[in-house]
PDB file of C-alpha atoms in Angstrom:
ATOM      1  CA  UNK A   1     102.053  73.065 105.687  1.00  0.00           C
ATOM      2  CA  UNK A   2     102.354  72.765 101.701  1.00  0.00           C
ATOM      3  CA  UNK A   3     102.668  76.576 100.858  1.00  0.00           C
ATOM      4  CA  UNK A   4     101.642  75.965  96.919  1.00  0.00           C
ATOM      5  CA  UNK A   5     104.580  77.745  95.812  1.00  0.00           C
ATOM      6  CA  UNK A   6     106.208  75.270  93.510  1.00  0.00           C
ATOM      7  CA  UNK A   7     106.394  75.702  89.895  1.00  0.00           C
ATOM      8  CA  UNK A   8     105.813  79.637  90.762  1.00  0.00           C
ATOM      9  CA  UNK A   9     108.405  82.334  89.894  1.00  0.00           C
ATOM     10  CA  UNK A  10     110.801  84.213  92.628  1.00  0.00           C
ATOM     11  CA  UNK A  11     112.652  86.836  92.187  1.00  0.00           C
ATOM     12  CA  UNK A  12     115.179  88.144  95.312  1.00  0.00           C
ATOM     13  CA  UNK A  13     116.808  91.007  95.401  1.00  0.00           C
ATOM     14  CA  UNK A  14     119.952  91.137  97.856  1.00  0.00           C
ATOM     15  CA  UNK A  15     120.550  87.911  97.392  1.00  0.00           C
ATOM     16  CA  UNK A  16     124.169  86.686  98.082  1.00  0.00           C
ATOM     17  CA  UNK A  17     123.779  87.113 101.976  1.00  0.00           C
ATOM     18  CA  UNK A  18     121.946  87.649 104.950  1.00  0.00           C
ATOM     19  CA  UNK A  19     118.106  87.661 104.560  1.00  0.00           C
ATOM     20  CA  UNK A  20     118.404  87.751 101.480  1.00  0.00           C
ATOM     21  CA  UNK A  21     120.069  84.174 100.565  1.00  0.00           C
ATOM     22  CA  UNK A  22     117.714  82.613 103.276  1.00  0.00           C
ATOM     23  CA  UNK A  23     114.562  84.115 101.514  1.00  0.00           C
ATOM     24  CA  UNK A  24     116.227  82.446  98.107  1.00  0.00           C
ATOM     25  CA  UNK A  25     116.516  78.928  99.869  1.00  0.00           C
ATOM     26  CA  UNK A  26     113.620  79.062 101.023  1.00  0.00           C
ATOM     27  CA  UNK A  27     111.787  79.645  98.559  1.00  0.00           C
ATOM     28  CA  UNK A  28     113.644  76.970  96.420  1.00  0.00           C
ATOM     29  CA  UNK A  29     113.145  74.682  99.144  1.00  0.00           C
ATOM     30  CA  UNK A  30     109.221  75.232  98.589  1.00  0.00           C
ATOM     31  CA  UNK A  31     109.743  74.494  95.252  1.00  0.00           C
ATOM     32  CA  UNK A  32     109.817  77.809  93.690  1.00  0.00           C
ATOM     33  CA  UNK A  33     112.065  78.630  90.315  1.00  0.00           C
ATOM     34  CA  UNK A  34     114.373  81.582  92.239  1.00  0.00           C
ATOM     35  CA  UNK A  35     116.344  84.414  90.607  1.00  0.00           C
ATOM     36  CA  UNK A  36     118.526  85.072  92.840  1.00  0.00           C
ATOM     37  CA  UNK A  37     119.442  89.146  92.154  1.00  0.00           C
ATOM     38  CA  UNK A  38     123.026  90.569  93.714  1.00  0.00           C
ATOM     39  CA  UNK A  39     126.224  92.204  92.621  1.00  0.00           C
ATOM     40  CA  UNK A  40     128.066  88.779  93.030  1.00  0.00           C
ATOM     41  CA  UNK A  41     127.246  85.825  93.803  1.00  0.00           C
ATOM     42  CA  UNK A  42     127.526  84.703  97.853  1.00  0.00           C
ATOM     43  CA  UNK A  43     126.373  81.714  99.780  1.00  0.00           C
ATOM     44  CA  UNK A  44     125.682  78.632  98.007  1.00  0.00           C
ATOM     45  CA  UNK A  45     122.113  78.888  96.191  1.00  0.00           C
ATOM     46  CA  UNK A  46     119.861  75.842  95.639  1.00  0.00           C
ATOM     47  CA  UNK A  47     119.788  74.000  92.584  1.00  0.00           C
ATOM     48  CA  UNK A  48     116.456  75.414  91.236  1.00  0.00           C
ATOM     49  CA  UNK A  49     118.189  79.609  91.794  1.00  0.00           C
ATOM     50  CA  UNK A  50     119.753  81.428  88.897  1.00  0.00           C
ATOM     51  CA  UNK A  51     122.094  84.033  90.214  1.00  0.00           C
ATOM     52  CA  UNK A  52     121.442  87.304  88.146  1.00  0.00           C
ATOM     53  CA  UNK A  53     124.838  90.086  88.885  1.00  0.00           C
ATOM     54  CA  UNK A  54     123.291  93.414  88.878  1.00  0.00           C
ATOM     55  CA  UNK A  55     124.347  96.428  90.885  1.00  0.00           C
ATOM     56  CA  UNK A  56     120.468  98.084  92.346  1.00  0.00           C
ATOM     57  CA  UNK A  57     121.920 101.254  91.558  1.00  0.00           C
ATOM     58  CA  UNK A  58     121.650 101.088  88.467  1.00  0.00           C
ATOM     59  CA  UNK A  59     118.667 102.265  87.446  1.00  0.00           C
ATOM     60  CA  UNK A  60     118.212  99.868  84.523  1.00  0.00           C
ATOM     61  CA  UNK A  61     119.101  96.371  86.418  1.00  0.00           C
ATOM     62  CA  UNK A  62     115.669  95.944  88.363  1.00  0.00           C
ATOM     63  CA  UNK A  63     114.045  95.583  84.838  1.00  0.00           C
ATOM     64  CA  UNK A  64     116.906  93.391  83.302  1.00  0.00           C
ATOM     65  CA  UNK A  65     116.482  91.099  86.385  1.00  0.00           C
ATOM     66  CA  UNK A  66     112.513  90.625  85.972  1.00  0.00           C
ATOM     67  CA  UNK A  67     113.232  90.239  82.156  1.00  0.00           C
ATOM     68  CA  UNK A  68     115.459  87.305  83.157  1.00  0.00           C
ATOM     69  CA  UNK A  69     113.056  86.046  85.353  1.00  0.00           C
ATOM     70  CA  UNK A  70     111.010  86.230  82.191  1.00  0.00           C
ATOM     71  CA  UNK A  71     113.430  84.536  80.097  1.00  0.00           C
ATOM     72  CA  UNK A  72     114.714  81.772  82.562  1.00  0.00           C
ATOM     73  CA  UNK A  73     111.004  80.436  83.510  1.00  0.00           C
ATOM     74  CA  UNK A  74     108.138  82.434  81.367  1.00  0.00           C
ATOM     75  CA  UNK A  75     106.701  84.947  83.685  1.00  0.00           C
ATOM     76  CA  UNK A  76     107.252  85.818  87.214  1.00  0.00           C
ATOM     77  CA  UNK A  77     104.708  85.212  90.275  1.00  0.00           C
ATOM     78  CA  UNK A  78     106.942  86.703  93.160  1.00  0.00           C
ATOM     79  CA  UNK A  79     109.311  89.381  93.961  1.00  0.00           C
ATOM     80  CA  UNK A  80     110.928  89.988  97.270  1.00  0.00           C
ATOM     81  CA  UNK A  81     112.527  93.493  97.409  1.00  0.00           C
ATOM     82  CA  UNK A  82     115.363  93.044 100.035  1.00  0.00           C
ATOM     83  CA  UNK A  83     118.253  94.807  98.865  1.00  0.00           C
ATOM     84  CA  UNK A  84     118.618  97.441 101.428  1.00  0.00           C
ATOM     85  CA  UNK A  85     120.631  98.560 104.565  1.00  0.00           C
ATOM     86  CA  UNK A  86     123.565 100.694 103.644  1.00  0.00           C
ATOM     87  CA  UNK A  87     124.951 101.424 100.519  1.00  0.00           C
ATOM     88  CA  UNK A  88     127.728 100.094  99.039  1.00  0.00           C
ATOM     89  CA  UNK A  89     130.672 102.431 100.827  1.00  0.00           C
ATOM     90  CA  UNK A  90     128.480 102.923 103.775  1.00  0.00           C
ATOM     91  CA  UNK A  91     128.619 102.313 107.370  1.00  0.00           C
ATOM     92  CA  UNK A  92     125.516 102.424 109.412  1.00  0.00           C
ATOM     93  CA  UNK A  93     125.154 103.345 112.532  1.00  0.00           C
ATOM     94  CA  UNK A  94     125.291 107.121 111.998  1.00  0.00           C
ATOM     95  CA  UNK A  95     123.667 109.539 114.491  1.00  0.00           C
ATOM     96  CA  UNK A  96     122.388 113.008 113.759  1.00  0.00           C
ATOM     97  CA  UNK A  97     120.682 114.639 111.109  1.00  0.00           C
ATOM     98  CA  UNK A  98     123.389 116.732 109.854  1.00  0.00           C
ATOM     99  CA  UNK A  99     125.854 114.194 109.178  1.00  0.00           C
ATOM    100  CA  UNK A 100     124.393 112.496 106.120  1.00  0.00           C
ATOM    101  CA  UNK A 101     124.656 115.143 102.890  1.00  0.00           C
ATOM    102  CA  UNK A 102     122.471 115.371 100.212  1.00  0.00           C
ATOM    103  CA  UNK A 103     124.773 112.927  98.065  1.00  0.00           C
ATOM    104  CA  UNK A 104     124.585 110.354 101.037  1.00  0.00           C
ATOM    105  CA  UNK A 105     120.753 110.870 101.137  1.00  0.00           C
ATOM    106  CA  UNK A 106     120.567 110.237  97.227  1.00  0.00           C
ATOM    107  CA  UNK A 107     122.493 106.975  97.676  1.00  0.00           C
ATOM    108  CA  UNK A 108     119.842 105.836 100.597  1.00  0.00           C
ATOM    109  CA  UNK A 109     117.136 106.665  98.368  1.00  0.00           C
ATOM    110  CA  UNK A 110     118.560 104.891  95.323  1.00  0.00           C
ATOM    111  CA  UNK A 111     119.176 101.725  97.416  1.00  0.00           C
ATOM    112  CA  UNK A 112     116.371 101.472 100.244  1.00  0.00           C
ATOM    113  CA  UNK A 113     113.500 103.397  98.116  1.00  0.00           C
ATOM    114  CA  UNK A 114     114.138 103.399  94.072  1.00  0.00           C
ATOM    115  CA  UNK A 115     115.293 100.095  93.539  1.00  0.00           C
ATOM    116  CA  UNK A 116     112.392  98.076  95.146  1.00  0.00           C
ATOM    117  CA  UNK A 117     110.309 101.392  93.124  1.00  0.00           C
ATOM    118  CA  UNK A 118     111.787  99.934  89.757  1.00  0.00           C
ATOM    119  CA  UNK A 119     111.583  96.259  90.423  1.00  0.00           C
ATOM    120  CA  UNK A 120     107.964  96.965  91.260  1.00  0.00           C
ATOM    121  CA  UNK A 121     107.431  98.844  87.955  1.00  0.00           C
ATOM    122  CA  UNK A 122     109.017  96.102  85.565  1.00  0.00           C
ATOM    123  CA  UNK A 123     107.229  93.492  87.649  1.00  0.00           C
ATOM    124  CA  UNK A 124     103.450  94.513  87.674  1.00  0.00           C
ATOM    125  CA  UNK A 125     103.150  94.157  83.776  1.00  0.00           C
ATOM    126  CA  UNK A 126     104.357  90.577  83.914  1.00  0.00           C
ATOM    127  CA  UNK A 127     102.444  89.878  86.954  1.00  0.00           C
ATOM    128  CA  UNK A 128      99.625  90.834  85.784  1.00  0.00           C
ATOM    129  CA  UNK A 129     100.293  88.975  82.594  1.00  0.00           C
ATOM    130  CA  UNK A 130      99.914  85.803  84.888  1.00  0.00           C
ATOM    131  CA  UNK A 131      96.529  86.934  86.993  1.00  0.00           C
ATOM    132  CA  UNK A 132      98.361  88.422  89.859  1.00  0.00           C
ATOM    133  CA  UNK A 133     101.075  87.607  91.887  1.00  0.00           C
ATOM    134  CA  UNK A 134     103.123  88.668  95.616  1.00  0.00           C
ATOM    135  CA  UNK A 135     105.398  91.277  96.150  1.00  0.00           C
ATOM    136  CA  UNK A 136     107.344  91.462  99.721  1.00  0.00           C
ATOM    137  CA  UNK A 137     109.579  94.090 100.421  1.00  0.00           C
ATOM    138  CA  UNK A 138     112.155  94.201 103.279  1.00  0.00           C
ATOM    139  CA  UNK A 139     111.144  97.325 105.518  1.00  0.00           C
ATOM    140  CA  UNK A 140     112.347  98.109 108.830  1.00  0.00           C
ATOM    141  CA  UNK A 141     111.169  99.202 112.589  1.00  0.00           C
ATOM    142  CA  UNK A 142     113.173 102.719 111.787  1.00  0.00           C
ATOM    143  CA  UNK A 143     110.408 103.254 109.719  1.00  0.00           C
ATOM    144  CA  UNK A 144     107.844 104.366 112.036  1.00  0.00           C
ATOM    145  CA  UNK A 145     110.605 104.798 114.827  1.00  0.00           C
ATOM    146  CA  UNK A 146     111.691 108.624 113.986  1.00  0.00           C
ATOM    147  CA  UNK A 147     115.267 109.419 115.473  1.00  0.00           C
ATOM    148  CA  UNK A 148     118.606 111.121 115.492  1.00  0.00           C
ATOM    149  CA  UNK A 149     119.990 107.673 114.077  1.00  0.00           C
ATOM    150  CA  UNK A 150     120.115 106.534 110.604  1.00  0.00           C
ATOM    151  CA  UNK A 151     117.661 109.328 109.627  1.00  0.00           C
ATOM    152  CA  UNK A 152     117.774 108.829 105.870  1.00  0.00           C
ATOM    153  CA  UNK A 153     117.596 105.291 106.028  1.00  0.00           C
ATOM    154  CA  UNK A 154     114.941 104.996 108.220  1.00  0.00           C
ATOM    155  CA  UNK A 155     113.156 107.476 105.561  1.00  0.00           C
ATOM    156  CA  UNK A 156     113.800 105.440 102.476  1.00  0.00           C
ATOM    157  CA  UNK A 157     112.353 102.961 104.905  1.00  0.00           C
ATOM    158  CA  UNK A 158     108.770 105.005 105.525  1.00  0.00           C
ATOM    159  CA  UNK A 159     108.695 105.913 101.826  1.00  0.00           C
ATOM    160  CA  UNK A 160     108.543 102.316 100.989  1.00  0.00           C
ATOM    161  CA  UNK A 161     106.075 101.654 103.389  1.00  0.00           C
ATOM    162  CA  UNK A 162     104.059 104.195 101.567  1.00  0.00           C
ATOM    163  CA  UNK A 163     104.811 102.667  98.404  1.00  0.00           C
ATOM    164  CA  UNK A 164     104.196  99.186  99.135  1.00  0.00           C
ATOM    165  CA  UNK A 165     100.422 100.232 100.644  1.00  0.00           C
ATOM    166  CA  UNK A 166      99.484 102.304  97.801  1.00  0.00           C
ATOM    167  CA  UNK A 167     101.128  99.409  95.032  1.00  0.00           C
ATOM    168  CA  UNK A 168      98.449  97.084  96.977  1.00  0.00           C
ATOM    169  CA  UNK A 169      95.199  99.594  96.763  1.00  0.00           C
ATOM    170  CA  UNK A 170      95.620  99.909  93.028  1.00  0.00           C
ATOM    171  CA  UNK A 171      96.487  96.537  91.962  1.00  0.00           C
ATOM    172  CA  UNK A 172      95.241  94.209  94.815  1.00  0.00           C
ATOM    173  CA  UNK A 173      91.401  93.979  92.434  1.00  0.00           C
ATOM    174  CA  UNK A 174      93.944  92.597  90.054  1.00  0.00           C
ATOM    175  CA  UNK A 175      95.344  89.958  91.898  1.00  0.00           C
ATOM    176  CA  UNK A 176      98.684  91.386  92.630  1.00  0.00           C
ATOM    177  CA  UNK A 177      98.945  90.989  96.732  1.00  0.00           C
ATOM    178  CA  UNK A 178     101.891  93.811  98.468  1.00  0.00           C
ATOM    179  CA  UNK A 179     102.680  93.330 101.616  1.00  0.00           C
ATOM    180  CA  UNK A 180     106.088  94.206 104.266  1.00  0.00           C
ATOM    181  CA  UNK A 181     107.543  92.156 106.413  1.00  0.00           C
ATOM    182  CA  UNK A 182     109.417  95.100 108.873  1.00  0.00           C
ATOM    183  CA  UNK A 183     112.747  93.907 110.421  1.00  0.00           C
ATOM    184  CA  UNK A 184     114.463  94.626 113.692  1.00  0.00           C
ATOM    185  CA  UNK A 185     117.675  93.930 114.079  1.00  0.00           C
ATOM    186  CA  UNK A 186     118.973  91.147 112.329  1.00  0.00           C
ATOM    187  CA  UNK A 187     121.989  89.132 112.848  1.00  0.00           C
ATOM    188  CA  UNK A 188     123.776  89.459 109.255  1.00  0.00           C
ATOM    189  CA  UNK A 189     127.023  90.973 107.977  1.00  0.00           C
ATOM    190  CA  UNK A 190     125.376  94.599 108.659  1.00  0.00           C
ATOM    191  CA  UNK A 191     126.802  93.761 112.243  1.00  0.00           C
ATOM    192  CA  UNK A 192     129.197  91.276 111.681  1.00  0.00           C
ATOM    193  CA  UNK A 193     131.489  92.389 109.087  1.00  0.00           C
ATOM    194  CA  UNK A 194     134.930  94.570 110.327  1.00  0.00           C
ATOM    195  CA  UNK A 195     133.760  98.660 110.257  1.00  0.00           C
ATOM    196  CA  UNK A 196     130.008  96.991 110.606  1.00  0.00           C
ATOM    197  CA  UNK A 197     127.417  98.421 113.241  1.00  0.00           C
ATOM    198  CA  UNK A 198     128.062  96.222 116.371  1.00  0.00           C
ATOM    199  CA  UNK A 199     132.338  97.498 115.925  1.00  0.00           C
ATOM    200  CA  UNK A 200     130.641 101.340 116.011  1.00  0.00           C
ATOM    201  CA  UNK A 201     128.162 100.705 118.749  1.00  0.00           C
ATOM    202  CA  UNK A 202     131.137  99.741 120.540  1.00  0.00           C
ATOM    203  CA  UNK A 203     133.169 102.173 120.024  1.00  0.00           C
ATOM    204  CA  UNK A 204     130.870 104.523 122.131  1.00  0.00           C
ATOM    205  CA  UNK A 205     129.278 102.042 123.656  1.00  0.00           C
ATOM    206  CA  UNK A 206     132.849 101.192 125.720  1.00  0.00           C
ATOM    207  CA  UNK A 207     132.070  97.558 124.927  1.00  0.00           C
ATOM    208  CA  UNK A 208     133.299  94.577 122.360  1.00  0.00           C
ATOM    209  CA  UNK A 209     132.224  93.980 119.454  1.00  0.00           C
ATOM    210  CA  UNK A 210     131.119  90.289 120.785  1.00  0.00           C
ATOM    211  CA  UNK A 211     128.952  91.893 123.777  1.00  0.00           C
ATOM    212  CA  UNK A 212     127.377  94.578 121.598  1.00  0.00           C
ATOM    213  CA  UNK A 213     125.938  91.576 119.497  1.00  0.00           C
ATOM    214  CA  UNK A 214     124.591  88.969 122.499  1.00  0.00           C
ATOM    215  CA  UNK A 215     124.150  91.925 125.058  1.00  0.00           C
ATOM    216  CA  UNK A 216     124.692  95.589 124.920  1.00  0.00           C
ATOM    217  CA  UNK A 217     122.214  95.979 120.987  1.00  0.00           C
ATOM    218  CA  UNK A 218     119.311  93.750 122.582  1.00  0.00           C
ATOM    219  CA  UNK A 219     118.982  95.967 125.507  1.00  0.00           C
ATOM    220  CA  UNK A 220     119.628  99.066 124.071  1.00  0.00           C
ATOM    221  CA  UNK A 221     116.981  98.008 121.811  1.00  0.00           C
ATOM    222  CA  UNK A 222     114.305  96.715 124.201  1.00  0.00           C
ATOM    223  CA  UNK A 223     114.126  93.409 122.666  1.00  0.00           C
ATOM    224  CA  UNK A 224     111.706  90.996 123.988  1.00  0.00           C
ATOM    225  CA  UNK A 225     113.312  87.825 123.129  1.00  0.00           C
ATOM    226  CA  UNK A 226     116.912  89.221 124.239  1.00  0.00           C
ATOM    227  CA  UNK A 227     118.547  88.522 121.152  1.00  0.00           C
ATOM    228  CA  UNK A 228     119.471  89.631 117.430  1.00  0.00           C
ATOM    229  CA  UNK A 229     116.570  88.302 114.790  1.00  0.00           C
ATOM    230  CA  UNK A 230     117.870  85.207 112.637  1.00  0.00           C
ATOM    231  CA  UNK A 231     117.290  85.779 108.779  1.00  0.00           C
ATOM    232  CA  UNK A 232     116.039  82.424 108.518  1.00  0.00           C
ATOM    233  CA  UNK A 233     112.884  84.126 110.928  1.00  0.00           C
ATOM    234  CA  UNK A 234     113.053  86.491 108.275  1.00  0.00           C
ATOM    235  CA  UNK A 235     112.695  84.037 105.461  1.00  0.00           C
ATOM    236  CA  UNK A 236     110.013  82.439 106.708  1.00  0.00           C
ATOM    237  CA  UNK A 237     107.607  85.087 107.518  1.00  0.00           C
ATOM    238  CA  UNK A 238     108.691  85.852 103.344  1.00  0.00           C
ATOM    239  CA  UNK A 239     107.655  82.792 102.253  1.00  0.00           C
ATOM    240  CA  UNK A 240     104.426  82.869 104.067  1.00  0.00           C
ATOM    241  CA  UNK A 241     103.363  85.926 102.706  1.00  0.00           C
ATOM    242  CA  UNK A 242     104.131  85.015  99.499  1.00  0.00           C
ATOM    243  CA  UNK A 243     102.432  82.150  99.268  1.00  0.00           C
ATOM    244  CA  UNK A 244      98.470  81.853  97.852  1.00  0.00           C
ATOM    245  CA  UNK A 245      98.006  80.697 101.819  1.00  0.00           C
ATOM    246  CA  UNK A 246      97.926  84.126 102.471  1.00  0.00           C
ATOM    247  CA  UNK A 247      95.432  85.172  99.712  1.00  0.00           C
ATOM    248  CA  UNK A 248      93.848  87.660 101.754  1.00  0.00           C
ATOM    249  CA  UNK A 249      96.677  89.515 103.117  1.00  0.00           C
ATOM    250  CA  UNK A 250      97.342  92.146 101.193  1.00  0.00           C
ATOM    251  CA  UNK A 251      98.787  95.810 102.464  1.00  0.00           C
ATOM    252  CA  UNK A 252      99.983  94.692 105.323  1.00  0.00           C
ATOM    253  CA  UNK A 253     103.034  94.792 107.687  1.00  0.00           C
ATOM    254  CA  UNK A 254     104.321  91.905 108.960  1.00  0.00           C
ATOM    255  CA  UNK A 255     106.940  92.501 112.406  1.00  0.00           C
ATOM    256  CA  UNK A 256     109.308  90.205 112.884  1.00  0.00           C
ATOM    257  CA  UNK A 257     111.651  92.487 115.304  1.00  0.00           C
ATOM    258  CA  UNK A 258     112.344  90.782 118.799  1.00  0.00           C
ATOM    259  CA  UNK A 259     109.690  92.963 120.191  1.00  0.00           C
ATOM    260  CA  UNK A 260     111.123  95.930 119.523  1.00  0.00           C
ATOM    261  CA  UNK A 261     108.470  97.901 118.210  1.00  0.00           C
ATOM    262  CA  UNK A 262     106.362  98.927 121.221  1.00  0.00           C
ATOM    263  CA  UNK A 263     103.694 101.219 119.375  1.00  0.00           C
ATOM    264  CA  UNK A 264     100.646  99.116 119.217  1.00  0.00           C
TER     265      UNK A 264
END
């Protein structure tokens, strides 16, 4: 299926790993001129992706990435918020609503919530410059999951949920489509990596690190399928959204969790 996305403008936030460097390939393998937004540079990017260092918390880089975008191809037609997950210095799982301070809960705001809030800001002008455009952003299952585990993240995660709806009310008579894809739990460095969540699960879990990632999370969990999500599922679902194939979805969320989520 041609997705009529090449020629158009990409921007990805996050994008040295994970979801986020399979949402950039992707979209470069569609055909799409990719900025590829992250504090250094990861994974090899496709030829048509210029990688853009910025550090999210900064307030000011979300607007000097879309004015690259600007500067690199002319406008910009797409923006995939997916920076998100813990902040730099931060290891998630943590369980309990005490144990995050208000410093901790500033930092999950500024990475999860404010950074896809800025991005969004700079973008709309430009987009709208163009006749509209698609905006994704990376949201989670914790979002409409309330529990003693990750409680600020899985905030950030509700508030841009909010966000991304109310974005799509206002400028959706404009052309500018919002829409989230929600994530489960996805197989990326967020469990991978030494300190990461699948070594904490099993340090209470009495397990491996290696059978908290094919066995212990996906039952704990309740996933369907039995298994972590791949970011390349991820990616795809991205792509699809933002391309003009899906001109009539708009303020949606889009699950791609394992069958996690049970809430119809």
């Amino acid at each position: 299926m041609d997705l009529q996305l090449s020629g158009r403008v990409a921007l990805v936030t996050g994008a040295s790993k994970g979801i986020g460097l399979a949402v950039a390939r992707t979209l470069a393998e569609e055909g799409a001129h990719v900025v590829a937004v992250s504090r250094t540079s990861g994974g090899e990017l496709p030829g048509k992706a210029v990688h853009v260092a910025a550090d999210l918390m900064d307030p000011q880089a979300p607007a000097r990435a879309v004015a690259r975008a600007v500067e690199e191809f002319g406008g910009l037609d797409i923006l995939v918020n997916n920076a998100g997950g813990p902040p730099p210095g931060v290891s998630l799982p943590r369980v309990g609503f005490l144990t995050p301070d208000d410093a901790e809960w500033q930092k999950m705001f500024d990475f999860n919530l404010f950074s896809a809030v800025r991005a969004i800001r700079a973008a709309v002008p430009v987009m709208l410059n163009r006749g509209g455009g698609s905006i994704v952003n990376i949201s989670s299952t914790m979002a409409v999951q309330p529990g003693a585990m990750n409680v600020d993240y899985a905030a950030a995660k509700a508030a841009l949920n909010h966000v991304s709806k109310a974005v799509s009310e206002e400028y959706g008579p404009q052309g500018i489509r919002v829409n989230t894809v929600s994530a489960g739990p996805v197989l990326t460095d967020w469990w991978t990596k030494k300190g990461g969540a699948a070594e904490i699960i099993a340090g209470f879990a009495g397990a491996d690190r290696d059978s908290v990632i094919a066995q212990v999370a996906p039952e704990m969990m309740r996933l369907v399928t039995g298994r972590l999500v791949d970011p390349q599922e991820i990616a795809d679902a991205v792509a699809l959204l933002a391309s003009p194939r899906s001109g009539s979805t708009t303020g949606a969320d889009f699950l791609v969790d394992g069958g996690a989520r049970k809430e119809m």
